Tab-separated table of C-alpha atoms in Angstrom:
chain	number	residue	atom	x	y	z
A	1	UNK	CA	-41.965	27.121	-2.112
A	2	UNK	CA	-40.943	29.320	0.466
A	3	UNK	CA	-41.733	26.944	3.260
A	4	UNK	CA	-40.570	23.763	1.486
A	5	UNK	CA	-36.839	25.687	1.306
A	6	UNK	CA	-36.771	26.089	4.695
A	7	UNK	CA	-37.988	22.746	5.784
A	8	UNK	CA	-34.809	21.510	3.622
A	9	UNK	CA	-32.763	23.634	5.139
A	10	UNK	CA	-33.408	22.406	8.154
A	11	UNK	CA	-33.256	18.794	7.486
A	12	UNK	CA	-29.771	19.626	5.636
A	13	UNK	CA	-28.746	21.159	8.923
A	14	UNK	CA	-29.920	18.331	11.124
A	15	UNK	CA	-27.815	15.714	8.445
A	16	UNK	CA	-25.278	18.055	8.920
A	17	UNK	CA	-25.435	18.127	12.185
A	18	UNK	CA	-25.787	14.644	13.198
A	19	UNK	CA	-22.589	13.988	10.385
A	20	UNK	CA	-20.573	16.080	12.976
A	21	UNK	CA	-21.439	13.973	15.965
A	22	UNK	CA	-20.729	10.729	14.165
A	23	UNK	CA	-17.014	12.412	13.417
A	24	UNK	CA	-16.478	13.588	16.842
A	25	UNK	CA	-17.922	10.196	18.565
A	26	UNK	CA	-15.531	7.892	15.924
A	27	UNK	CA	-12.745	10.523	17.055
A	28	UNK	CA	-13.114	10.269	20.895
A	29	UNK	CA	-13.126	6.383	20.422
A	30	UNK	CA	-10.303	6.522	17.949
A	31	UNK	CA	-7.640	8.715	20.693
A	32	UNK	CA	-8.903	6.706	24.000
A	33	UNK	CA	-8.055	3.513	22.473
A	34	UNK	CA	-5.338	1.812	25.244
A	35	UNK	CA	-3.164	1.351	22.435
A	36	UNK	CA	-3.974	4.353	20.454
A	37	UNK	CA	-1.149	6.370	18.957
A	38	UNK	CA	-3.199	9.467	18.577
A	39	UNK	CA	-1.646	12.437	20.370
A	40	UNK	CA	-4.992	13.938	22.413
A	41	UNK	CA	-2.436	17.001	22.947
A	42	UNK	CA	-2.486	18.046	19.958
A	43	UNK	CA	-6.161	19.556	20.216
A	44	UNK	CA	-4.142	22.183	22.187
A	45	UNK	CA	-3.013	23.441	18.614
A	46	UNK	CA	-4.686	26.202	16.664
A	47	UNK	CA	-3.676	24.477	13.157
A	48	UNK	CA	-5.001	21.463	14.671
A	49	UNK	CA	-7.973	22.606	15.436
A	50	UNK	CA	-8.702	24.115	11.830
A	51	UNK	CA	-7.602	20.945	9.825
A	52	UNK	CA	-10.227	19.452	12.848
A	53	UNK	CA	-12.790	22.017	11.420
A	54	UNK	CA	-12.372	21.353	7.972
A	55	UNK	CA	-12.640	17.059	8.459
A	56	UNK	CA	-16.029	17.793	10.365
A	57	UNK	CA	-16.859	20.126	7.258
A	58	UNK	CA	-16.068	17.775	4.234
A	59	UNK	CA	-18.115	14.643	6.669
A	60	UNK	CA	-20.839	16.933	7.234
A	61	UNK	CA	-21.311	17.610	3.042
A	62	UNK	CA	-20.665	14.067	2.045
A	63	UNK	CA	-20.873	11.680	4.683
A	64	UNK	CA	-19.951	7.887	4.462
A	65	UNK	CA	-18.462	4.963	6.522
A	66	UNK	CA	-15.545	5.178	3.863
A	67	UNK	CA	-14.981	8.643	4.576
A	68	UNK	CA	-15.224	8.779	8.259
A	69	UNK	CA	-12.925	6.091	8.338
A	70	UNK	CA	-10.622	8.087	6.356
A	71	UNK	CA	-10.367	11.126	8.309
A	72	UNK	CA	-10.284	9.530	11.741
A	73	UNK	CA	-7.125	7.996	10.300
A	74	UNK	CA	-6.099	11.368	8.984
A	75	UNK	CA	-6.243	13.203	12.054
A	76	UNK	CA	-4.743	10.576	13.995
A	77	UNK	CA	-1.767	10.272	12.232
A	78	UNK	CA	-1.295	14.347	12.193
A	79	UNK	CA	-2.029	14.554	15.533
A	80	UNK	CA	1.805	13.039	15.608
A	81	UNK	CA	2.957	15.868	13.731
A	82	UNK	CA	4.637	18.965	14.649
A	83	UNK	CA	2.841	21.648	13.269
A	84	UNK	CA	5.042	24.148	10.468
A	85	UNK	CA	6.602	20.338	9.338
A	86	UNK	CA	6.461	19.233	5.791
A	87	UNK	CA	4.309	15.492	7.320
A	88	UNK	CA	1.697	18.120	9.158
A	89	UNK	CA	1.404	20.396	5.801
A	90	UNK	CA	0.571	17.259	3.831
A	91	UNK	CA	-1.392	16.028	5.610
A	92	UNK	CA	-3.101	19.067	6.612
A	93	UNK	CA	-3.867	18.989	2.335
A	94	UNK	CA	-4.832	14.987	2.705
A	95	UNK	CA	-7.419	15.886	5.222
A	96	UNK	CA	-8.448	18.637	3.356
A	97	UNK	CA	-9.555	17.158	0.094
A	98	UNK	CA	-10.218	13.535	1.572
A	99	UNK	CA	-13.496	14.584	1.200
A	100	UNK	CA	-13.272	15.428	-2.510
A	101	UNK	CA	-12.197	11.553	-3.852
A	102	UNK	CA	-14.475	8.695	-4.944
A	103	UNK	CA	-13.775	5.322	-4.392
A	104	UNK	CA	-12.575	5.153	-8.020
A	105	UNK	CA	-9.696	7.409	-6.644
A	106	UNK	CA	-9.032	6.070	-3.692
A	107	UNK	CA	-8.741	2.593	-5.405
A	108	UNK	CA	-6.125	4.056	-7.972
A	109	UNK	CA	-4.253	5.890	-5.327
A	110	UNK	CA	-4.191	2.454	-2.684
A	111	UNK	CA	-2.843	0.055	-6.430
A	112	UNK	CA	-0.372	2.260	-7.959
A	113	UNK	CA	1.167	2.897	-3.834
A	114	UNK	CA	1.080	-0.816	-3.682
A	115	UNK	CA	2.756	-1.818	-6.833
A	116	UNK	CA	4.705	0.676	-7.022
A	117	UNK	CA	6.428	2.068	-3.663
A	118	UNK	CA	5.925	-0.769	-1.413
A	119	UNK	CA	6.415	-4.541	-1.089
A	120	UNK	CA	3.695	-6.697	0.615
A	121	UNK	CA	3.445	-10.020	2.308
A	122	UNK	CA	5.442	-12.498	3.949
A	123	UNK	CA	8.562	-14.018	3.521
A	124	UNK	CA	6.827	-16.985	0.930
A	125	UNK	CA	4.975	-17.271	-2.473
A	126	UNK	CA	2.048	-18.201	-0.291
A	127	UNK	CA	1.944	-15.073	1.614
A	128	UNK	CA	2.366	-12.985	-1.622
A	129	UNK	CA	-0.655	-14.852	-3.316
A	130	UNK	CA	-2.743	-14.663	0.068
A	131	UNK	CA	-1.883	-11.187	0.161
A	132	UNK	CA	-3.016	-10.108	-3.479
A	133	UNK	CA	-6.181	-12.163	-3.113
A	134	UNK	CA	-7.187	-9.323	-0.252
A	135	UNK	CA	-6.047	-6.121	-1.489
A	136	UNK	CA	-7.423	-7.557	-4.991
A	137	UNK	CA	-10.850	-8.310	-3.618
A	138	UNK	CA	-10.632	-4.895	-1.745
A	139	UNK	CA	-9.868	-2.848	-4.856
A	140	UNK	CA	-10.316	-4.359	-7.894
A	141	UNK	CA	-13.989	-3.789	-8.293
A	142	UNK	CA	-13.324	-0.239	-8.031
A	143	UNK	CA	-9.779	0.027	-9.887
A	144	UNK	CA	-10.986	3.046	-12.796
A	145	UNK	CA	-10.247	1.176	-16.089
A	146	UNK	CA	-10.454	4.649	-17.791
A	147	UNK	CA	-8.204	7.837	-17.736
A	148	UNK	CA	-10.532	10.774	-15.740
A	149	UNK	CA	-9.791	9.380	-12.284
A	150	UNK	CA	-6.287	9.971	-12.916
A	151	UNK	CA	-6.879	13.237	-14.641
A	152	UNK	CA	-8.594	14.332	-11.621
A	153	UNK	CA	-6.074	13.071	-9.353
A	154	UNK	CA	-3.151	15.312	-11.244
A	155	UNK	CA	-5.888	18.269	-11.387
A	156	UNK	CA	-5.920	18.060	-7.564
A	157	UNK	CA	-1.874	17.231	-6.713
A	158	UNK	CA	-1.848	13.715	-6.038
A	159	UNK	CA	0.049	12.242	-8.740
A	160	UNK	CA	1.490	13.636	-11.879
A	161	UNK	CA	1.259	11.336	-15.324
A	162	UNK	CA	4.078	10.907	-17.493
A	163	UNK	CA	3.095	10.692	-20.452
A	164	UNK	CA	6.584	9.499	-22.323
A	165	UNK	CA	6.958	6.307	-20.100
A	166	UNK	CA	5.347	3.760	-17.571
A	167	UNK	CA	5.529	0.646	-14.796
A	168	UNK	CA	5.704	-2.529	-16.708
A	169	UNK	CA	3.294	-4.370	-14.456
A	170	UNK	CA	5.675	-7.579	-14.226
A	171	UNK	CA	8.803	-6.357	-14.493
A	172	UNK	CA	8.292	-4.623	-11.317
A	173	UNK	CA	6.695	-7.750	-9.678
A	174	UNK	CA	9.478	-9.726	-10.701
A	175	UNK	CA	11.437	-6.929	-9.086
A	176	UNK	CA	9.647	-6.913	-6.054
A	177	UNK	CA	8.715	-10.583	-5.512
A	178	UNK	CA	10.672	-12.851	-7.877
A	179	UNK	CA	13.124	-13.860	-5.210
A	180	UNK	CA	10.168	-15.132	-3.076
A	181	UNK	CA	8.739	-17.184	-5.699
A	182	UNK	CA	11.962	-19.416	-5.635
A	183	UNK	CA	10.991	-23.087	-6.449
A	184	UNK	CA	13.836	-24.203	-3.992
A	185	UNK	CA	16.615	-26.735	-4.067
A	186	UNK	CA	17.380	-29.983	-1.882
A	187	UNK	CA	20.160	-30.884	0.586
A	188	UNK	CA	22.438	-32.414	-1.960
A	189	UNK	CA	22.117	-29.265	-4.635
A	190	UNK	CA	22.955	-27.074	-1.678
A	191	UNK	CA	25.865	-28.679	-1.064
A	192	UNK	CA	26.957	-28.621	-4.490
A	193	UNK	CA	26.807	-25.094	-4.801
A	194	UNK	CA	28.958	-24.420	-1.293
A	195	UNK	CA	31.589	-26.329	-2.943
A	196	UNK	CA	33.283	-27.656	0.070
A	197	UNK	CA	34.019	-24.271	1.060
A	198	UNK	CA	31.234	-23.906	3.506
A	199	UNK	CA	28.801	-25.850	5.860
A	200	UNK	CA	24.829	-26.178	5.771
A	201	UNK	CA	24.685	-25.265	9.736
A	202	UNK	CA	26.875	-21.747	8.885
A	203	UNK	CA	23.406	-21.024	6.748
A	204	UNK	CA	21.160	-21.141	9.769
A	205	UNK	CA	18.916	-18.657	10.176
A	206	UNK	CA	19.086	-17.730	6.444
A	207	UNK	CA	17.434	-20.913	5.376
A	208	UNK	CA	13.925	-21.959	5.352
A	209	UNK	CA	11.741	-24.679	4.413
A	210	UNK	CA	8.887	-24.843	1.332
A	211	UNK	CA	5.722	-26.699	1.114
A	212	UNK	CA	7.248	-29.301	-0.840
A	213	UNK	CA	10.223	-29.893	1.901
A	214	UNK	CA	12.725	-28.008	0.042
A	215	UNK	CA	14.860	-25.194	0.745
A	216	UNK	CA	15.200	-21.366	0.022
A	217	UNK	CA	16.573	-18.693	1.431
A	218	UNK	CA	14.931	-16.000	3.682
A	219	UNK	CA	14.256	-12.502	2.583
A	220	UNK	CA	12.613	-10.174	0.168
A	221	UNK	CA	15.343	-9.950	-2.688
A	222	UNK	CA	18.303	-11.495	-3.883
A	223	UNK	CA	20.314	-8.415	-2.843
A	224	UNK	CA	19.979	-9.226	0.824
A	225	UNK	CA	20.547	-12.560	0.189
A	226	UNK	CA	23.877	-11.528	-0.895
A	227	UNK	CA	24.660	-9.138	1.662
A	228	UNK	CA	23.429	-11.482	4.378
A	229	UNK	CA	26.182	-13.915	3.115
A	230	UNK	CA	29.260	-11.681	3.108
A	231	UNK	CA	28.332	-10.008	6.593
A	232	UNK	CA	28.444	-13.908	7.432
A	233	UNK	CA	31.800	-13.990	6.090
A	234	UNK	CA	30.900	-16.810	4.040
A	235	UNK	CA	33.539	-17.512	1.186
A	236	UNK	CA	33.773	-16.112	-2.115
A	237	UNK	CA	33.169	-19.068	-3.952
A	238	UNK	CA	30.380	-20.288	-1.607
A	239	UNK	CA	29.121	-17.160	-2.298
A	240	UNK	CA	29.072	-17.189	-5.880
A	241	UNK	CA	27.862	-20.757	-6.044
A	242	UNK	CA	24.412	-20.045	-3.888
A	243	UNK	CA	23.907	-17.106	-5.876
A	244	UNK	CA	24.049	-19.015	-9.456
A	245	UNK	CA	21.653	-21.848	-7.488
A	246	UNK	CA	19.167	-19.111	-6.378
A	247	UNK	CA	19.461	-17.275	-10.351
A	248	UNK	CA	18.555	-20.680	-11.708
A	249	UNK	CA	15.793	-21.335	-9.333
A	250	UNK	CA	14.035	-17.949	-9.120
A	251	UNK	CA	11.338	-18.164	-12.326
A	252	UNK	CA	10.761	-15.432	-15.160
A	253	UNK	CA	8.479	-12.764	-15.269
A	254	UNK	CA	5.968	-14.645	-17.675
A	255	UNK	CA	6.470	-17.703	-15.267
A	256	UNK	CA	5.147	-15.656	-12.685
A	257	UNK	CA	2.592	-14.175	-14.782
A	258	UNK	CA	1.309	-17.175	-15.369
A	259	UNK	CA	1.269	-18.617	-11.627
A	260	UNK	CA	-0.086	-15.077	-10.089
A	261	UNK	CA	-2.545	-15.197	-12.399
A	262	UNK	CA	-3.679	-18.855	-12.123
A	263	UNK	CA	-3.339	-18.321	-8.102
A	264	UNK	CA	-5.294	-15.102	-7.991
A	265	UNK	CA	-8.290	-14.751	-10.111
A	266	UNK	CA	-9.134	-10.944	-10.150
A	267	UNK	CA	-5.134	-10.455	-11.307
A	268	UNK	CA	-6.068	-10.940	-15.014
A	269	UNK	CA	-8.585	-7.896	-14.510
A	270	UNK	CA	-5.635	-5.682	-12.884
A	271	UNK	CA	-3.481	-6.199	-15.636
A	272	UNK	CA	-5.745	-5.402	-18.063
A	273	UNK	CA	-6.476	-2.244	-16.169
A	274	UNK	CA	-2.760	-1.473	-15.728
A	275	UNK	CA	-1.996	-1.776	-19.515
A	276	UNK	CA	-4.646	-0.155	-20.902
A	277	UNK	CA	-4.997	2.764	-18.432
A	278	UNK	CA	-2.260	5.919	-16.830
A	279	UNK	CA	-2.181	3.752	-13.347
A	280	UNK	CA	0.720	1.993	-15.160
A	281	UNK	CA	1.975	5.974	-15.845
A	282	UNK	CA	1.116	7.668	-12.591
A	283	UNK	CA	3.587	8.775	-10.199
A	284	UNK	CA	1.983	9.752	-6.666
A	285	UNK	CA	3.113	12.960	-5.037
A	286	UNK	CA	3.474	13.125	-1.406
A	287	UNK	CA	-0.094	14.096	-1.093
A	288	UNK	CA	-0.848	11.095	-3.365
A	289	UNK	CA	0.819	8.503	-0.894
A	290	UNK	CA	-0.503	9.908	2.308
A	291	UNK	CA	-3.844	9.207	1.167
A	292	UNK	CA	-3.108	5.766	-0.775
A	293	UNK	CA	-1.458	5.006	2.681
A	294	UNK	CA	-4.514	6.247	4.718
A	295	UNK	CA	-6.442	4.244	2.790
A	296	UNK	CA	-4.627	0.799	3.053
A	297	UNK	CA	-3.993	1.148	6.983
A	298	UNK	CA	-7.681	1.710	7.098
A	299	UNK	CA	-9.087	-0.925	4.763
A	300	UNK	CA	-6.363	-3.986	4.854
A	301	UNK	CA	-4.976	-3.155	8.097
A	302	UNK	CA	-1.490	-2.200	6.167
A	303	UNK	CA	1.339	-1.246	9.024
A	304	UNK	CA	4.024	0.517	7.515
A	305	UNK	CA	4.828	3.361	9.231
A	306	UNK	CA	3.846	6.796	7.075
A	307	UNK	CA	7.253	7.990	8.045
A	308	UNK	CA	8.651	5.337	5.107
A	309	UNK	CA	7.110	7.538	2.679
A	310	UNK	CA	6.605	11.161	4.050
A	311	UNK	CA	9.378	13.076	5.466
């Protein structure tokens, strides 16, 4: 028995040990990218160089193309950081316990970020469906459709649960996306709703064009819409006309239950998950959205900046 422990040992130490070397290789590759962000200088810095140890420590336990992914991230982006700030501390924690999360929680983490703190896609309903379809088929499989992922989460800082109120799943897509879902108006409606008090050309750059040929206006919500128009000094009753086309144009929440849905077929699944789970409850600390933001920059190449979120 004696001899069998120490031939594990060993073998654990050489896993170990190789675990390391993956780390530091995917490192080195990740900071001498040409376009690389990654500050090499901060290696230079003793906090650095502990939240360094600690990543090489959790990858040497656990291991995992997931992981490793993870942490390069991780220590990239806090390589930005100046150490004693509140973005280094957190993420000093992120890179700490990255290590310590399943895919279950990673997965809850990257959907509640996504629904709701952030709006993704393009400026059409196209891009919104494309966009579900692959952070749905990224996710979904591993979405927890039962409550200890999220108790562990809390037990660990990275979201809290409130337990008196939640997210309505399509109020806050209709929130988020209704305005994009438009179903668009033609030359003469347009018109119409200017009133004679406006031209079609003083609209240019605002409008755009929809599969079917007719028009919409650019933009994530309705508020910009508006603003857009008075910075344009566009007349008040122009105004107030385009705005009454665009309310009776941009569909309900169950319309866009029903076309989401139809469009995307694992969004059935998330809603069930939502309603019947505390995802729909769950509000992510800052912890929470440095990892659910590690996580989406890592797996569908998600760009916003962790600034947006962190300060």
């Amino acid at each position: 028995m004696a001899k069998q422990l120490q031939q594990y040992l060993a073998e654990a130490g050489a896993t170990f040990d190789q675990r390391c070397a993956e780390l530091r290789d995917e490192l080195i590759k990740e900071f001498s990218k040409p376009e690389a962000k990654a500050d090499s200088g901060a290696f230079r810095d003793p906090d650095y160089q502990f939240v360094l140890k600690a990543a090489h420590e959790s990858y040497g336990r656990k291991g995992g193309d997931e992981l490793r992914e993870e942490l390069v991230n991780l220590l990239g982006q806090r390589s930005m950081m100046e150490t004693g700030t509140r973005p280094a501390l957190i993420l000093n924690d992120a890179i700490r316990i990255a290590g310590k999360l399943t895919s279950e929680e990673y997965s809850a983490l990257a959907m509640t970020f996504l629904i709701k703190y952030v709006s993704v896609g393009g400026v059409t309903k196209e891009d919104i469906i494309n966009s579900f379809n692959r952070i749905l088929d990224e996710f979904i499989t591993q979405l927890p459709s039962e409550n200890h992922a999220y108790e562990y989460l809390a037990s660990i800082g990275c979201l809290s649960v409130n337990l008196i109120s939640g997210v309505d799943l399509w109020k806050a897509i209709h929130s988020t996306y209704g305005f994009r879902f438009g179903r668009g108006f033609d030359a003469q409606e347009l018109q119409e709703a200017l009133a004679g008090e406006a031209t079609i050309p003083q609209l240019t750059g605002q409008l755009t064009r929809l599969n079917d040929g007719k028009f919409w206006f650019v933009g994530p919500k309705r508020a910009e819409l508006e603003e857009g128009l008075r910075e344009r000094a566009i007349p008040e009753g122009a105004v107030v006309g385009l705005l009454a086309l665009v309310d009776s144009r941009t569909p309900t929440e169950e319309e866009i239950k029903q076309e989401l849905t139809a469009a995307v077929s694992a969004f059935a699944r998330f809603d069930e998950v939502w309603s019947k789970t505390q995802i729909r409850q769950s509000v992510l600390t800052s912890l929470g959205k440095a990892l659910a933001h590690s996580v989406l920059v890592s797996r569908i190449d998600f760009n916003g900046a962790l600034s947006i979120w962190i300060k």
